[in-house]
Amino acid sequence: MTSVTPDSFSSAPPDVVALGPVAWAKKNLFSDWFNSLLTVVIVAVFGWGLLRLVTWAFTTAQWQVIPNNFGLFMTGTFPARLYPRIWALLAVICGLAGVSWGVLGRNVSRLFSRNVLIGLAAVCAFIVLFPPTRPSALKLLPMVALVAGAAAAGRQVGRKFPAVGKLLSLAWFLSYFVALWLIGGGLGLTRVSTNDWGGLLLTLFTAVSGIVLCFPLGLLLALGRRSALPVVRWLSTAYIELVRGVPLVALLFMGQVMIPLFLPLGSRPDRILRAIIALALFSAAYLAENVRAGLQAVPRGQNEAAASLGLNTPMTLGFIVLPQALKIAIPAIVGQFISLFQDTTLLSIVGLAELLGIGKSILANPAYLGRYAEVYLFLAVIYWLFCYAMSLGSRKIEEKLNTDH
Amino acid sequence: MAHDSGGKSFELKAVLRDERFWKIAFQVITLIVVLVLLSFFLGNLNRNLLQQGRAFSFSFLRNQAGFSIGESLIRYRPNDPYWRALMVGLGNTLTLVAGGIALTTVLGVVAGVASFSKNWLVHKLSRLYVGLVRNIPLLLQLFFWYFAIYGTLPRPADQISVLGLAFLNNRGVYIPWAGSAVLAMLGIGATVGAVIAALWLWQWRTKIRIETGVGGQAQTIALAVLGLAWLAIVTVGMNWTIPEGIEGGGVAGGLRLSREYVAALTALVFYTSAFVAEIVRAGIQSVSKGQWEAARTLGLNAGMVMRLVVFPQAMRVIIPPMNSEYMNLTKNTSLAFAIAFPEMYSVATTTYNQTGRPVEVFVVLMATYLILCLLITLVMNQLNRTVQFKER
């Protein structure tokens, strides 16, 4: 393999040399015989593959399976007459997201820069043009408007009351319970059995619940493993190592079977709750290791300085060490959340109808026999979008929190 | 403290203010909470199991299993006991782990190094691969390979022949293989032995050259002899059989890799390699730029700089996280159960469904995977020790 020095280490700015297409190709694709060979082989192999893919997508593939089942993919067997509740939930989330965006971006000169406008236009065009979303365009377009409007409003509010940022996390926390209420019913709304929760809705719900639950537990375990107290350290280490040594499928499956066994006779928590518990217990062990790495990276001097100021251990942890450790650990933590999101697919193995499970049940329908590639590609795009958005978000937060200029 | 005759309240306060007291108290409280929780859960478990009339015991492992398993390394019949069925599952898991680790290492390192390529296409391809594969769930990829790729291969009657050496059809992949299982083991053993011996010889040679300045001629000759011996064993000694297409479909000879195995291996390797590629990339990036420049000054070309100077140093950063990637791969083999590959987890689930013994089966499963992960960690730690800085 021909290689060059990694760019990221050059301290001087690179020389910007404008190259014509021919010169560019000569430099980047055909610099010597080996590179030329590589280029030719890659173009041949991938060109052929791409050609076959495109021909397949436009001739053989029968995409009808996607628009016909779009509702199933999104919400599973959630009763259609209660869809307004899902729309309300989406509106709540869009509104909150817009306000958060506005408040966080209160100091940028123009909230709707050219790129953002292009992005919004692209989303609107997608909603109008993509067949499965077209029937819902009349509801989806106002959602986009809601995000934009809330962002503009949030920016104004954020400028007047900078303290509103703190309320946002509380609002997000409360929105979780609003979501639970809107999906599950109760308190004046018709109840929806958890058997009817499904599709992307269930995927997102379990992922968010898992993340929320595993975070405090993972934090405690990480602190426990770093603790100077031997008993606490041994217990945390034992938990982390035992859980990390077992495949998640085994934990999930046995969680379905064994959680009822570990509880008093007759108590049988809901299937989804059992899955979420298993997911959270599993992720907490991994999260603990990420946080531990962050804790290890905080210099000991910080501890000593805090102690010399007279802070006790909980205060040192809460005000000095943890904020720094979590900041360092953000990329790893987000990576853990991404894998937790991906791990929700395993719920389809234990019989829950989340996104992949719905895909499986649609493929079992004789009308869509053999439409594997179409369905799985569609699902892959959805998962990819969510995971990519998360990693993009983490990079942005990292830049924002980066204080060592 | 004893000077004060004011009474116990002051002593109590002093104790409460003492950090040592709190340290011990906190540990005792934690221990009590954990023990109470454990006894609550285990007590419930015991009561529930007694209620169902199934006290904790592993005696069921000697009962007749009664189910058949699609593929196995060892001889297995449905009237064999459960423990033998579990061994079959373990064997299948191990083949998946071994194939997976070998291929992942190769693909991952290639993809990681490729991201430093001067060739724009190679560089972009490496980035595209990592960005695409890491953000799609493994189980989805597994289904995709199994159903949408290998599932659409032609029937045996119209099978695809790869240069007449290998065949692909919707029953599986047929590759050239050693004449018998014993010979295959010999070949694999010889390869592993040769690699270890070669590494050792190389280190010895380097050490001699550094310490005495002698050329290390003897070791070079030994290396060459070793290589020739290995080549002889692998080419001639293994009695290769090459699969042959039969008229009207089907294949004779060679080794058949079932569609389940190939799909699981492909998905696992593609998925894990994307993570390995990032680890390799980070490792190479961690080597300071001065090392590149110094090596280039000595007149080495880019490939040699990578091989001789940068990669050995990057290994120090690469090996520890590789350990956890190998462990992830090992644990993820359990997903192959979703496409009906009879690995450890799949056999364990069948065992549980037939015997209704979740706790015992879970203990067996947990112990197996823990031991596998422990073995990998042991090997990787050994490897880590050889590449770390030797501080004298």
Short mmCIF file of C-alpha atoms in Angstrom, two decimals, chain A residues 127-280:
data_model
loop_
_atom_site.label_atom_id
_atom_site.label_comp_id
_atom_site.label_asym_id
_atom_site.label_seq_id
_atom_site.Cartn_x
_atom_site.Cartn_y
_atom_site.Cartn_z
CA ILE A 127 -41.51 15.10 2.03
CA VAL A 128 -43.42 16.19 -1.05
CA LEU A 129 -41.62 13.93 -3.53
CA PHE A 130 -40.92 10.69 -1.62
CA PRO A 131 -43.98 8.50 -2.24
CA PRO A 132 -44.53 7.10 1.28
CA THR A 133 -44.46 10.53 2.90
CA ARG A 134 -46.55 12.25 0.23
CA PRO A 135 -49.96 11.47 1.77
CA SER A 136 -48.74 12.91 5.07
CA ALA A 137 -47.12 15.96 3.51
CA LEU A 138 -49.92 18.20 4.79
CA LYS A 139 -48.98 17.19 8.33
CA LEU A 140 -45.23 16.93 7.85
CA LEU A 141 -44.70 20.32 6.22
CA PRO A 142 -46.19 22.17 9.22
CA MET A 143 -43.78 20.16 11.39
CA VAL A 144 -40.84 21.57 9.46
CA ALA A 145 -42.38 25.04 9.80
CA LEU A 146 -42.82 24.36 13.52
CA VAL A 147 -39.12 23.55 13.91
CA ALA A 148 -38.11 26.70 12.07
CA GLY A 149 -40.61 28.89 13.90
CA ALA A 150 -39.71 27.48 17.30
CA ALA A 151 -36.04 28.01 16.50
CA ALA A 152 -36.62 31.66 15.67
CA ALA A 153 -38.72 32.14 18.82
CA GLY A 154 -36.23 30.21 20.94
CA ARG A 155 -33.45 32.47 19.73
CA GLN A 156 -35.32 35.59 20.79
CA VAL A 157 -36.20 34.11 24.17
CA GLY A 158 -32.69 32.81 24.65
CA ARG A 159 -31.24 36.25 24.05
CA LYS A 160 -33.56 37.88 26.57
CA PHE A 161 -33.30 35.17 29.24
CA PRO A 162 -30.03 33.27 28.88
CA ALA A 163 -31.04 31.14 31.88
CA VAL A 164 -33.74 29.43 29.79
CA GLY A 165 -31.12 26.93 28.61
CA LYS A 166 -31.31 25.20 31.97
CA LEU A 167 -35.07 24.77 31.65
CA LEU A 168 -34.59 22.99 28.35
CA SER A 169 -33.13 19.82 29.83
CA LEU A 170 -36.04 19.75 32.28
CA ALA A 171 -38.46 20.16 29.37
CA TRP A 172 -36.83 17.28 27.51
CA PHE A 173 -37.04 15.17 30.65
CA LEU A 174 -40.75 15.95 31.04
CA SER A 175 -41.37 15.30 27.35
CA TYR A 176 -40.35 11.68 27.96
CA PHE A 177 -43.35 11.23 30.23
CA VAL A 178 -45.59 13.10 27.83
CA ALA A 179 -44.45 10.66 25.16
CA LEU A 180 -45.16 7.72 27.42
CA TRP A 181 -48.64 9.10 28.07
CA LEU A 182 -49.37 9.78 24.40
CA ILE A 183 -48.18 6.37 23.25
CA GLY A 184 -49.53 4.25 26.06
CA GLY A 185 -52.67 6.16 26.99
CA GLY A 186 -54.21 6.32 30.46
CA LEU A 187 -55.13 9.51 32.33
CA GLY A 188 -58.09 10.20 30.06
CA LEU A 189 -56.67 8.72 26.87
CA THR A 190 -57.59 5.30 25.49
CA ARG A 191 -55.05 2.71 26.56
CA VAL A 192 -52.91 1.11 23.86
CA SER A 193 -51.54 -2.31 24.74
CA THR A 194 -47.76 -2.54 24.44
CA ASN A 195 -48.34 -5.35 21.92
CA ASP A 196 -49.45 -2.61 19.52
CA TRP A 197 -46.34 -0.51 20.00
CA GLY A 198 -44.05 -1.08 17.07
CA GLY A 199 -41.92 0.08 14.21
CA LEU A 200 -39.69 3.12 14.40
CA LEU A 201 -41.80 4.38 17.32
CA LEU A 202 -40.85 1.39 19.45
CA THR A 203 -37.22 1.50 18.30
CA LEU A 204 -36.90 5.12 19.36
CA PHE A 205 -38.80 4.57 22.60
CA THR A 206 -36.67 1.62 23.72
CA ALA A 207 -33.47 3.34 22.64
CA VAL A 208 -34.28 6.55 24.53
CA SER A 209 -35.44 4.63 27.60
CA GLY A 210 -32.32 2.49 27.53
CA ILE A 211 -30.09 5.54 27.23
CA VAL A 212 -31.86 7.38 30.05
CA LEU A 213 -31.71 4.36 32.35
CA CYS A 214 -28.17 3.24 31.60
CA PHE A 215 -26.61 6.65 32.11
CA PRO A 216 -26.97 7.01 35.90
CA LEU A 217 -26.18 3.34 36.47
CA GLY A 218 -23.12 3.51 34.24
CA LEU A 219 -21.95 6.65 36.03
CA LEU A 220 -22.29 4.98 39.43
CA LEU A 221 -20.46 1.88 38.23
CA ALA A 222 -17.62 3.96 36.80
CA LEU A 223 -17.24 5.90 40.04
CA GLY A 224 -17.45 2.62 41.94
CA ARG A 225 -14.70 1.06 39.88
CA ARG A 226 -12.45 4.05 40.48
CA SER A 227 -13.31 4.22 44.16
CA ALA A 228 -10.66 3.91 46.86
CA LEU A 229 -13.01 1.70 48.86
CA PRO A 230 -12.17 -1.93 48.06
CA VAL A 231 -15.64 -3.41 48.57
CA VAL A 232 -17.29 -0.91 46.25
CA ARG A 233 -14.51 -1.34 43.71
CA TRP A 234 -14.74 -5.14 43.67
CA LEU A 235 -18.51 -5.17 43.33
CA SER A 236 -18.48 -2.68 40.45
CA THR A 237 -15.64 -4.48 38.69
CA ALA A 238 -17.38 -7.83 39.03
CA TYR A 239 -20.60 -6.46 37.56
CA ILE A 240 -18.89 -4.71 34.66
CA GLU A 241 -16.71 -7.67 33.71
CA LEU A 242 -19.49 -10.24 34.03
CA VAL A 243 -21.92 -8.28 31.89
CA ARG A 244 -19.32 -7.38 29.29
CA GLY A 245 -18.42 -11.02 28.89
CA VAL A 246 -21.88 -12.14 27.79
CA PRO A 247 -23.54 -11.51 24.42
CA LEU A 248 -26.47 -9.11 24.48
CA VAL A 249 -28.78 -11.61 22.81
CA ALA A 250 -28.26 -13.99 25.70
CA LEU A 251 -28.96 -11.22 28.21
CA LEU A 252 -32.08 -10.10 26.35
CA PHE A 253 -33.45 -13.57 25.91
CA MET A 254 -32.75 -14.57 29.45
CA GLY A 255 -34.05 -11.20 30.62
CA GLN A 256 -37.39 -12.12 29.05
CA VAL A 257 -37.33 -15.50 30.79
CA MET A 258 -35.52 -14.84 34.03
CA ILE A 259 -36.65 -11.40 35.20
CA PRO A 260 -40.04 -12.85 36.19
CA LEU A 261 -38.19 -15.65 38.01
CA PHE A 262 -36.18 -13.17 40.06
CA LEU A 263 -39.29 -11.25 41.15
CA PRO A 264 -41.88 -12.31 43.73
CA LEU A 265 -44.36 -14.93 42.62
CA GLY A 266 -46.94 -13.69 40.16
CA SER A 267 -45.36 -10.36 39.28
CA ARG A 268 -44.60 -10.23 35.58
CA PRO A 269 -43.38 -6.94 34.18
CA ASP A 270 -44.33 -6.00 30.67
CA ARG A 271 -42.33 -7.53 27.81
CA ILE A 272 -41.06 -4.18 26.59
CA LEU A 273 -40.09 -3.13 30.10
CA ARG A 274 -38.12 -6.36 30.53
CA ALA A 275 -36.32 -5.72 27.25
CA ILE A 276 -35.51 -2.15 28.27
CA ILE A 277 -34.16 -3.32 31.64
CA ALA A 278 -31.91 -5.90 29.98
CA LEU A 279 -30.74 -3.31 27.44
CA ALA A 280 -29.98 -0.76 30.16
#
